[in-house]
Amino acid sequence: MKILAIESSCDETAVAICEQRTVLASCIASQVEEHKLYGGVVPEIASRRHVESISALTKQALEQADCTLEQIDQIAVTAYPGLIGALLVGVNFAKGLSLSTGKPLIPVHHLRSHIAANYITHPDLKPPFLCLVVSGGNTHLVEVTDYTSFHIIGRTRDDAAGECFDKTARAMGMSYPGGVHLDKIANEGNPMAYALPHPKVEGCPWDFSFSGLKTFVINTIHRCEQKGETYHVPDLAASVRYHVCEILVEKTMAAAKEFGYTTIALAGGVSANSLLRARMQQACDQAGYTLYLPQLNLCGDNAAMVGVQAYYESLSGHFADQSLNACATKNIEEG
Ligand code: KG4
């Protein structure tokens, strides 16, 4: 069964063609260079660029997979969550394709597909497992009880880990997306150079909070700038990366122990972070747990992961009709 999958939730337009867990084609048009000019994603620009790229990318994906639209069995699309204008482009395009070809339409939750990136990298991975989903807009600890069944045990109360990386990196003068640059520069710094706050979250022990840490770092930078003092960028970057990763690893390992999981996966853009991957591997090796990491080119937004998750959604009978609408927010459990 061939699925044509579309992703347009943020600043990458992507189209892929998948057959179960096999990726036959994966095409991405990144808008990063344009958003870089503004220091972050400009939603209006993102929507316009999706409109411009989506038809050509679909044609390109069909050529890459060496198949015709008639040979496609189902159409899948990221319908939620994300930037509403951006999502609408993909959803309307997918609805048009579904209507004109008569092929079934499968709406896919963006975070479910980030988790599914692991199914492409690791053919042996199957639920149940515990997944730390870390992206620009989300930080979730999720029990993946089945391919289309999820239970959130912890989430950020405020900023996502990616937001913390991006905004502190921007304050240090790095270009968008800051998390990527911060990860590189941090390799040259001392992670112990700056004592940063380790946030405490009242109530649920599996919840995260990154806004205090982010604000502390930004205030430190502004104070230095106002006083005409210098700060050491690699040391500060290394300290931020160290603290964020320690929090993520600590909570994930504690949750695995509490809920009885010995299989752990990472998902989302921040799972490309080199220290997070290394620290998580170290912690899992020590505990005797198995860790699954998505390959680096599948950590960020792409449509291949949408196509693979869509396969499981279709097996569960999760189809939509022409009344499908995009949604800026939606819980992964409901998706
Ligand atoms: O999953 P993603 O591509 O988009 C969302 O769905 O949000 O995640 C983007 C986030 C950005 O915050 C970006 O800075 C971060 O992933 N990111 C990284 C790294 N690569 C991407 N953060 C830290 N280290 C990295 N190597």
mmCIF file of C-alpha atoms and ligand atoms in Angstrom:
data_model
loop_
_atom_site.group_PDB
_atom_site.id
_atom_site.type_symbol
_atom_site.label_atom_id
_atom_site.label_comp_id
_atom_site.label_asym_id
_atom_site.label_seq_id
_atom_site.Cartn_x
_atom_site.Cartn_y
_atom_site.Cartn_z
ATOM 1 C CA MET A 1 0.000 0.000 0.000
ATOM 2 C CA LYS A 2 1.555 3.289 -1.151
ATOM 3 C CA ILE A 3 0.870 6.425 0.898
ATOM 4 C CA LEU A 4 1.597 9.936 -0.366
ATOM 5 C CA ALA A 5 2.305 12.069 2.715
ATOM 6 C CA ILE A 6 2.381 15.849 3.074
ATOM 7 C CA GLU A 7 3.947 17.950 5.843
ATOM 8 C CA SER A 8 3.615 21.734 6.184
ATOM 9 C CA SER A 9 3.212 22.368 9.914
ATOM 10 C CA CYS A 10 6.037 24.903 10.251
ATOM 11 C CA ASP A 11 8.856 26.005 7.966
ATOM 12 C CA GLU A 12 9.549 22.911 5.850
ATOM 13 C CA THR A 13 7.319 21.893 2.975
ATOM 14 C CA ALA A 14 7.714 18.146 2.537
ATOM 15 C CA VAL A 15 6.188 15.361 0.461
ATOM 16 C CA ALA A 16 7.050 11.667 0.755
ATOM 17 C CA ILE A 17 5.844 8.367 -0.584
ATOM 18 C CA CYS A 18 5.992 5.411 1.782
ATOM 19 C CA GLU A 19 5.055 1.768 1.716
ATOM 20 C CA GLN A 20 4.553 0.629 5.325
ATOM 21 C CA ARG A 21 7.923 1.509 6.960
ATOM 22 C CA THR A 22 9.799 1.838 3.695
ATOM 23 C CA VAL A 23 10.432 5.306 2.281
ATOM 24 C CA LEU A 24 10.205 5.322 -1.530
ATOM 25 C CA ALA A 25 10.665 9.093 -1.877
ATOM 26 C CA SER A 26 11.225 12.006 0.469
ATOM 27 C CA CYS A 27 11.420 15.604 -0.750
ATOM 28 C CA ILE A 28 11.851 18.672 1.435
ATOM 29 C CA ALA A 29 11.874 22.389 0.606
ATOM 30 C CA SER A 30 13.343 24.195 3.593
ATOM 31 C CA GLN A 31 12.551 27.844 4.268
ATOM 32 C CA VAL A 32 15.228 28.264 6.948
ATOM 33 C CA GLU A 33 17.361 30.707 4.937
ATOM 34 C CA GLU A 34 14.433 33.097 4.556
ATOM 35 C CA HIS A 35 13.278 32.971 8.188
ATOM 36 C CA LYS A 36 16.899 33.467 9.292
ATOM 37 C CA LEU A 37 16.589 37.104 8.174
ATOM 38 C CA TYR A 38 13.959 37.641 10.894
ATOM 39 C CA GLY A 39 15.507 35.535 13.677
ATOM 40 C CA GLY A 40 12.606 33.057 13.703
ATOM 41 C CA VAL A 41 9.692 31.675 11.701
ATOM 42 C CA VAL A 42 7.370 34.334 10.252
ATOM 43 C CA PRO A 43 4.036 32.468 9.944
ATOM 44 C CA GLU A 44 2.727 34.487 6.995
ATOM 45 C CA ILE A 45 5.905 33.882 4.978
ATOM 46 C CA ALA A 46 5.838 30.181 5.894
ATOM 47 C CA SER A 47 2.282 29.800 4.523
ATOM 48 C CA ARG A 48 3.132 31.572 1.270
ATOM 49 C CA ARG A 49 6.219 29.456 0.662
ATOM 50 C CA HIS A 50 4.233 26.253 1.280
ATOM 51 C CA VAL A 51 1.729 27.347 -1.387
ATOM 52 C CA GLU A 52 4.562 27.969 -3.840
ATOM 53 C CA SER A 53 6.387 24.659 -3.265
ATOM 54 C CA ILE A 54 3.764 22.029 -2.587
ATOM 55 C CA SER A 55 2.707 21.106 -6.155
ATOM 56 C CA ALA A 56 6.238 20.870 -7.503
ATOM 57 C CA LEU A 57 7.387 18.816 -4.491
ATOM 58 C CA THR A 58 4.523 16.373 -5.011
ATOM 59 C CA LYS A 59 5.526 15.927 -8.647
ATOM 60 C CA GLN A 60 9.157 15.488 -7.585
ATOM 61 C CA ALA A 61 8.233 12.845 -4.970
ATOM 62 C CA LEU A 62 6.203 10.864 -7.526
ATOM 63 C CA GLU A 63 9.154 10.951 -9.939
ATOM 64 C CA GLN A 64 11.587 9.912 -7.206
ATOM 65 C CA ALA A 65 9.362 6.951 -6.256
ATOM 66 C CA ASP A 66 8.897 6.172 -9.943
ATOM 67 C CA CYS A 67 5.127 6.022 -9.643
ATOM 68 C CA THR A 68 2.047 7.883 -10.800
ATOM 69 C CA LEU A 69 -0.693 9.454 -8.707
ATOM 70 C CA GLU A 70 -2.995 6.625 -9.841
ATOM 71 C CA GLN A 71 -0.636 4.111 -8.172
ATOM 72 C CA ILE A 72 -0.968 5.893 -4.814
ATOM 73 C CA ASP A 73 -3.457 4.217 -2.459
ATOM 74 C CA GLN A 74 -3.926 6.823 0.263
ATOM 75 C CA ILE A 75 -3.202 10.500 0.934
ATOM 76 C CA ALA A 76 -1.851 11.517 4.361
ATOM 77 C CA VAL A 77 -1.309 14.972 5.800
ATOM 78 C CA THR A 78 -0.122 16.611 9.012
ATOM 79 C CA ALA A 79 -3.351 18.213 10.228
ATOM 80 C CA TYR A 80 -2.295 19.273 13.762
ATOM 81 C CA PRO A 81 -0.668 20.819 15.763
ATOM 82 C CA GLY A 82 1.375 23.618 14.180
ATOM 83 C CA LEU A 83 1.119 27.068 12.627
ATOM 84 C CA ILE A 84 -2.465 27.274 11.493
ATOM 85 C CA GLY A 85 -1.857 29.052 8.171
ATOM 86 C CA ALA A 86 0.971 26.657 7.336
ATOM 87 C CA LEU A 87 -1.061 23.557 8.241
ATOM 88 C CA LEU A 88 -3.999 24.785 6.164
ATOM 89 C CA VAL A 89 -1.903 24.735 2.992
ATOM 90 C CA GLY A 90 -1.040 21.050 3.395
ATOM 91 C CA VAL A 91 -4.524 20.067 4.572
ATOM 92 C CA ASN A 92 -6.287 21.812 1.685
ATOM 93 C CA PHE A 93 -3.834 20.423 -0.861
ATOM 94 C CA ALA A 94 -4.317 16.894 0.535
ATOM 95 C CA LYS A 95 -8.100 17.293 0.531
ATOM 96 C CA GLY A 96 -7.947 18.421 -3.097
ATOM 97 C CA LEU A 97 -5.839 15.393 -4.055
ATOM 98 C CA SER A 98 -8.164 13.071 -2.158
ATOM 99 C CA LEU A 99 -11.279 14.567 -3.744
ATOM 100 C CA SER A 100 -9.914 14.555 -7.277
ATOM 101 C CA THR A 101 -8.509 11.016 -7.115
ATOM 102 C CA GLY A 102 -11.055 9.395 -4.800
ATOM 103 C CA LYS A 103 -8.232 8.120 -2.528
ATOM 104 C CA PRO A 104 -8.838 7.947 1.247
ATOM 105 C CA LEU A 105 -7.513 10.820 3.381
ATOM 106 C CA ILE A 106 -5.541 10.226 6.596
ATOM 107 C CA PRO A 107 -4.967 13.094 9.054
ATOM 108 C CA VAL A 108 -1.755 12.689 11.093
ATOM 109 C CA HIS A 109 -0.733 14.280 14.397
ATOM 110 C CA HIS A 110 2.662 15.974 14.047
ATOM 111 C CA LEU A 111 4.160 14.546 17.254
ATOM 112 C CA ARG A 112 2.941 11.044 16.425
ATOM 113 C CA SER A 113 4.895 11.280 13.183
ATOM 114 C CA HIS A 114 8.038 12.510 14.957
ATOM 115 C CA ILE A 115 7.830 9.316 17.045
ATOM 116 C CA ALA A 116 7.304 7.283 13.843
ATOM 117 C CA ALA A 117 10.642 8.568 12.481
ATOM 118 C CA ASN A 118 12.107 5.883 14.751
ATOM 119 C CA TYR A 119 10.194 3.142 12.894
ATOM 120 C CA ILE A 120 12.050 4.114 9.708
ATOM 121 C CA THR A 121 15.450 4.055 11.400
ATOM 122 C CA HIS A 122 14.797 0.908 13.464
ATOM 123 C CA PRO A 123 12.810 -1.834 11.691
ATOM 124 C CA ASP A 124 12.730 -3.850 14.944
ATOM 125 C CA LEU A 125 11.160 -1.126 17.112
ATOM 126 C CA LYS A 126 7.602 -1.736 18.196
ATOM 127 C CA PRO A 127 5.428 -0.425 21.052
ATOM 128 C CA PRO A 128 5.238 -0.354 23.993
ATOM 129 C CA PHE A 129 8.067 2.074 24.773
ATOM 130 C CA LEU A 130 8.643 5.396 26.492
ATOM 131 C CA CYS A 131 9.386 8.338 24.208
ATOM 132 C CA LEU A 132 10.853 11.742 24.984
ATOM 133 C CA VAL A 133 9.454 14.052 22.312
ATOM 134 C CA VAL A 134 11.521 17.231 22.134
ATOM 135 C CA SER A 135 10.913 19.794 19.413
ATOM 136 C CA GLY A 136 10.768 23.551 18.960
ATOM 137 C CA GLY A 137 7.254 23.792 20.371
ATOM 138 C CA ASN A 138 6.833 20.679 22.525
ATOM 139 C CA THR A 139 8.527 18.700 25.283
ATOM 140 C CA HIS A 140 6.555 15.601 26.190
ATOM 141 C CA LEU A 141 7.222 12.314 27.945
ATOM 142 C CA VAL A 142 4.895 9.896 26.216
ATOM 143 C CA GLU A 143 4.006 6.269 26.782
ATOM 144 C CA VAL A 144 3.617 4.757 23.309
ATOM 145 C CA THR A 145 1.314 1.906 24.256
ATOM 146 C CA ASP A 146 0.523 1.026 20.640
ATOM 147 C CA TYR A 147 1.165 2.547 17.194
ATOM 148 C CA THR A 148 -1.899 4.783 17.540
ATOM 149 C CA SER A 149 -2.300 4.827 21.300
ATOM 150 C CA PHE A 150 -0.429 7.327 23.452
ATOM 151 C CA HIS A 151 -0.450 8.495 27.041
ATOM 152 C CA ILE A 152 1.299 11.676 28.139
ATOM 153 C CA ILE A 153 2.935 11.291 31.529
ATOM 154 C CA GLY A 154 4.770 14.626 31.552
ATOM 155 C CA ARG A 155 4.971 17.809 29.530
ATOM 156 C CA THR A 156 6.445 21.269 29.733
ATOM 157 C CA ARG A 157 4.474 23.747 31.792
ATOM 158 C CA ASP A 158 5.853 26.650 29.747
ATOM 159 C CA ASP A 159 8.619 26.694 27.116
ATOM 160 C CA ALA A 160 9.790 23.691 25.119
ATOM 161 C CA ALA A 161 13.447 22.612 25.305
ATOM 162 C CA GLY A 162 13.879 23.746 21.681
ATOM 163 C CA GLU A 163 12.490 27.187 22.503
ATOM 164 C CA CYS A 164 14.988 27.466 25.379
ATOM 165 C CA PHE A 165 17.868 26.573 23.026
ATOM 166 C CA ASP A 166 16.655 28.870 20.238
ATOM 167 C CA LYS A 167 16.023 31.954 22.376
ATOM 168 C CA THR A 168 19.198 31.730 24.471
ATOM 169 C CA ALA A 169 21.187 31.125 21.270
ATOM 170 C CA ARG A 170 19.580 34.194 19.678
ATOM 171 C CA ALA A 171 20.498 36.315 22.720
ATOM 172 C CA MET A 172 24.102 35.091 22.259
ATOM 173 C CA GLY A 173 23.989 36.365 18.661
ATOM 174 C CA MET A 174 23.504 33.052 16.859
ATOM 175 C CA SER A 175 21.262 32.871 13.808
ATOM 176 C CA TYR A 176 18.016 30.894 13.470
ATOM 177 C CA PRO A 177 17.587 28.008 14.234
ATOM 178 C CA GLY A 178 19.725 28.713 17.279
ATOM 179 C CA GLY A 179 19.605 25.217 18.761
ATOM 180 C CA VAL A 180 21.680 23.827 15.904
ATOM 181 C CA HIS A 181 24.430 26.475 16.269
ATOM 182 C CA LEU A 182 24.386 26.344 20.068
ATOM 183 C CA ASP A 183 25.026 22.593 19.895
ATOM 184 C CA LYS A 184 28.153 23.150 17.773
ATOM 185 C CA ILE A 185 29.572 26.089 19.757
ATOM 186 C CA ALA A 186 28.906 24.299 23.054
ATOM 187 C CA ASN A 187 31.504 21.689 22.043
ATOM 188 C CA GLU A 188 34.196 24.349 22.556
ATOM 189 C CA GLY A 189 32.998 25.455 26.003
ATOM 190 C CA ASN A 190 33.051 24.388 29.640
ATOM 191 C CA PRO A 191 29.574 23.178 30.740
ATOM 192 C CA MET A 192 30.399 23.953 34.388
ATOM 193 C CA ALA A 193 31.413 27.569 33.724
ATOM 194 C CA TYR A 194 28.014 29.073 34.552
ATOM 195 C CA ALA A 195 25.825 28.002 37.470
ATOM 196 C CA LEU A 196 22.346 27.963 35.979
ATOM 197 C CA PRO A 197 19.060 27.291 37.813
ATOM 198 C CA HIS A 198 17.771 23.724 37.838
ATOM 199 C CA PRO A 199 14.002 24.281 37.668
ATOM 200 C CA LYS A 200 11.703 22.571 40.164
ATOM 201 C CA VAL A 201 8.164 21.786 39.065
ATOM 202 C CA GLU A 202 5.535 21.494 41.770
ATOM 203 C CA GLY A 203 2.997 18.699 41.425
ATOM 204 C CA CYS A 204 3.675 16.245 38.591
ATOM 205 C CA PRO A 205 7.293 15.018 38.870
ATOM 206 C CA TRP A 206 7.401 14.252 35.130
ATOM 207 C CA ASP A 207 6.547 17.786 33.992
ATOM 208 C CA PHE A 208 9.233 20.142 32.687
ATOM 209 C CA SER A 209 9.786 23.890 32.917
ATOM 210 C CA PHE A 210 12.344 25.735 30.822
ATOM 211 C CA SER A 211 11.213 29.364 30.925
ATOM 212 C CA GLY A 212 13.051 30.171 34.194
ATOM 213 C CA LEU A 213 16.314 28.821 32.803
ATOM 214 C CA LYS A 214 15.781 30.665 29.509
ATOM 215 C CA THR A 215 15.011 33.982 31.237
ATOM 216 C CA PHE A 216 17.969 33.608 33.609
ATOM 217 C CA VAL A 217 20.369 33.165 30.673
ATOM 218 C CA ILE A 218 18.865 36.042 28.656
ATOM 219 C CA ASN A 219 19.012 38.325 31.722
ATOM 220 C CA THR A 220 22.631 37.336 32.343
ATOM 221 C CA ILE A 221 23.495 38.301 28.756
ATOM 222 C CA HIS A 222 21.600 41.621 28.927
ATOM 223 C CA ARG A 223 23.201 42.521 32.263
ATOM 224 C CA CYS A 224 26.671 41.913 30.800
ATOM 225 C CA GLU A 225 25.828 43.985 27.714
ATOM 226 C CA GLN A 226 24.440 46.873 29.794
ATOM 227 C CA LYS A 227 27.522 46.934 32.036
ATOM 228 C CA GLY A 228 29.848 46.662 29.045
ATOM 229 C CA GLU A 229 31.152 43.332 30.361
ATOM 230 C CA THR A 230 31.924 40.358 28.161
ATOM 231 C CA TYR A 231 30.678 36.825 28.577
ATOM 232 C CA HIS A 232 32.185 33.674 27.133
ATOM 233 C CA VAL A 233 29.824 32.420 24.396
ATOM 234 C CA PRO A 234 31.120 28.816 24.163
ATOM 235 C CA ASP A 235 31.060 28.455 27.983
ATOM 236 C CA LEU A 236 27.530 29.857 28.263
ATOM 237 C CA ALA A 237 26.317 27.724 25.339
ATOM 238 C CA ALA A 238 27.897 24.629 26.903
ATOM 239 C CA SER A 239 26.293 25.430 30.272
ATOM 240 C CA VAL A 240 22.821 25.880 28.727
ATOM 241 C CA ARG A 241 23.145 22.663 26.725
ATOM 242 C CA TYR A 242 24.393 20.737 29.749
ATOM 243 C CA HIS A 243 21.560 21.905 32.028
ATOM 244 C CA VAL A 244 18.779 21.309 29.479
ATOM 245 C CA CYS A 245 20.106 17.839 28.639
ATOM 246 C CA GLU A 246 20.562 16.876 32.295
ATOM 247 C CA ILE A 247 16.928 17.798 33.026
ATOM 248 C CA LEU A 248 15.678 15.823 30.007
ATOM 249 C CA VAL A 249 17.773 12.728 30.762
ATOM 250 C CA GLU A 250 17.085 12.786 34.502
ATOM 251 C CA LYS A 251 13.294 12.922 34.099
ATOM 252 C CA THR A 252 13.182 10.379 31.289
ATOM 253 C CA MET A 253 15.233 7.851 33.229
ATOM 254 C CA ALA A 254 13.216 8.386 36.423
ATOM 255 C CA ALA A 255 9.935 7.998 34.503
ATOM 256 C CA ALA A 256 11.188 4.810 32.798
ATOM 257 C CA LYS A 257 11.983 3.327 36.199
ATOM 258 C CA GLU A 258 8.674 4.411 37.740
ATOM 259 C CA PHE A 259 6.508 3.175 34.848
ATOM 260 C CA GLY A 260 8.538 0.026 34.149
ATOM 261 C CA TYR A 261 9.897 0.789 30.657
ATOM 262 C CA THR A 262 13.218 -0.653 29.503
ATOM 263 C CA THR A 263 12.823 0.584 25.929
ATOM 264 C CA ILE A 264 13.228 4.330 25.369
ATOM 265 C CA ALA A 265 13.112 6.438 22.205
ATOM 266 C CA LEU A 266 13.839 10.069 21.409
ATOM 267 C CA ALA A 267 11.919 12.095 18.842
ATOM 268 C CA GLY A 268 11.692 15.650 17.454
ATOM 269 C CA GLY A 269 14.160 18.280 16.260
ATOM 270 C CA VAL A 270 16.042 18.516 19.572
ATOM 271 C CA SER A 271 16.761 14.773 19.448
ATOM 272 C CA ALA A 272 19.511 15.797 16.987
ATOM 273 C CA ASN A 273 21.371 17.406 19.902
ATOM 274 C CA SER A 274 24.733 15.682 20.224
ATOM 275 C CA LEU A 275 24.965 15.876 24.019
ATOM 276 C CA LEU A 276 21.380 14.697 24.521
ATOM 277 C CA ARG A 277 22.033 11.657 22.327
ATOM 278 C CA ALA A 278 25.311 10.863 24.103
ATOM 279 C CA ARG A 279 24.000 11.393 27.655
ATOM 280 C CA MET A 280 20.841 9.430 26.990
ATOM 281 C CA GLN A 281 22.878 6.553 25.529
ATOM 282 C CA GLN A 282 25.191 6.599 28.551
ATOM 283 C CA ALA A 283 22.261 6.585 31.004
ATOM 284 C CA CYS A 284 20.494 3.767 29.154
ATOM 285 C CA ASP A 285 23.682 1.677 28.940
ATOM 286 C CA GLN A 286 24.176 2.086 32.692
ATOM 287 C CA ALA A 287 20.580 1.084 33.439
ATOM 288 C CA GLY A 288 20.581 -1.800 30.926
ATOM 289 C CA TYR A 289 17.839 -0.155 28.842
ATOM 290 C CA THR A 290 17.575 -0.133 25.043
ATOM 291 C CA LEU A 291 17.654 3.319 23.445
ATOM 292 C CA TYR A 292 16.327 4.121 19.963
ATOM 293 C CA LEU A 293 17.457 7.358 18.318
ATOM 294 C CA PRO A 294 16.071 8.643 15.015
ATOM 295 C CA GLN A 295 18.733 9.055 12.330
ATOM 296 C CA LEU A 296 19.829 12.696 12.125
ATOM 297 C CA ASN A 297 18.109 13.513 8.821
ATOM 298 C CA LEU A 298 14.785 12.350 10.274
ATOM 299 C CA CYS A 299 14.914 14.369 13.526
ATOM 300 C CA GLY A 300 13.578 17.564 11.939
ATOM 301 C CA ASP A 301 10.315 17.978 10.064
ATOM 302 C CA ASN A 302 9.891 15.674 7.050
ATOM 303 C CA ALA A 303 7.048 13.858 5.329
ATOM 304 C CA ALA A 304 8.538 10.342 5.455
ATOM 305 C CA MET A 305 7.665 10.086 9.148
ATOM 306 C CA VAL A 306 4.118 11.283 8.324
ATOM 307 C CA GLY A 307 3.729 8.544 5.726
ATOM 308 C CA VAL A 308 4.881 5.821 8.130
ATOM 309 C CA GLN A 309 2.605 6.969 10.968
ATOM 310 C CA ALA A 310 -0.236 7.263 8.439
ATOM 311 C CA TYR A 311 0.163 3.561 7.643
ATOM 312 C CA TYR A 312 -0.593 2.698 11.281
ATOM 313 C CA GLU A 313 -3.411 5.265 11.461
ATOM 314 C CA SER A 314 -5.011 3.651 8.410
ATOM 315 C CA LEU A 315 -4.752 0.191 10.010
ATOM 316 C CA SER A 316 -6.672 1.673 12.973
ATOM 317 C CA GLY A 317 -9.303 3.066 10.589
ATOM 318 C CA HIS A 318 -8.438 6.705 11.278
ATOM 319 C CA PHE A 319 -9.637 8.370 8.076
ATOM 320 C CA ALA A 320 -11.097 11.825 7.456
ATOM 321 C CA ASP A 321 -13.556 13.208 4.941
ATOM 322 C CA GLN A 322 -13.718 16.590 3.222
ATOM 323 C CA SER A 323 -14.771 18.261 6.496
ATOM 324 C CA LEU A 324 -11.187 17.814 7.807
ATOM 325 C CA ASN A 325 -9.796 21.062 9.188
ATOM 326 C CA ALA A 326 -6.323 21.990 10.405
ATOM 327 C CA CYS A 327 -5.924 22.687 14.103
ATOM 328 C CA ALA A 328 -3.141 24.733 15.750
ATOM 329 C CA THR A 329 -3.274 22.710 18.973
ATOM 330 C CA LYS A 330 -4.243 19.123 19.628
ATOM 331 C CA ASN A 331 -3.284 16.570 22.231
ATOM 332 C CA ILE A 332 -1.253 13.608 20.925
ATOM 333 C CA GLU A 333 -3.622 11.267 22.795
ATOM 334 C CA GLU A 334 -6.622 12.471 20.753
ATOM 335 C CA GLY A 335 -4.843 12.853 17.399
HETATM 336 O O1 KG4 B 1 10.900 19.046 15.430
HETATM 337 P P1 KG4 B 1 11.366 20.313 14.819
HETATM 338 O O2 KG4 B 1 12.129 20.260 13.539
HETATM 339 O O3 KG4 B 1 10.181 21.313 14.604
HETATM 340 C C1 KG4 B 1 9.080 21.315 15.422
HETATM 341 O O4 KG4 B 1 8.183 20.490 15.145
HETATM 342 O O5 KG4 B 1 9.091 22.106 16.391
HETATM 343 O O6 KG4 B 1 12.260 21.015 15.939
HETATM 344 C C2 KG4 B 1 12.898 22.214 15.724
HETATM 345 C C3 KG4 B 1 13.737 22.500 16.949
HETATM 346 C C4 KG4 B 1 14.331 23.907 16.943
HETATM 347 O O7 KG4 B 1 14.104 24.454 18.223
HETATM 348 C C5 KG4 B 1 15.812 23.640 16.701
HETATM 349 O O8 KG4 B 1 16.651 24.620 17.252
HETATM 350 C C6 KG4 B 1 15.976 22.327 17.429
HETATM 351 O O9 KG4 B 1 14.838 21.584 17.040
HETATM 352 N N1 KG4 B 1 17.213 21.633 17.053
HETATM 353 C C7 KG4 B 1 18.224 21.432 17.923
HETATM 354 C C8 KG4 B 1 19.235 20.772 17.204
HETATM 355 N N2 KG4 B 1 18.802 20.573 15.928
HETATM 356 C C9 KG4 B 1 17.547 21.119 15.854
HETATM 357 N N3 KG4 B 1 18.345 21.771 19.208
HETATM 358 C C10 KG4 B 1 19.475 21.426 19.829
HETATM 359 N N4 KG4 B 1 20.501 20.797 19.217
HETATM 360 C C11 KG4 B 1 20.417 20.441 17.913
HETATM 361 N N5 KG4 B 1 21.437 19.806 17.321
#
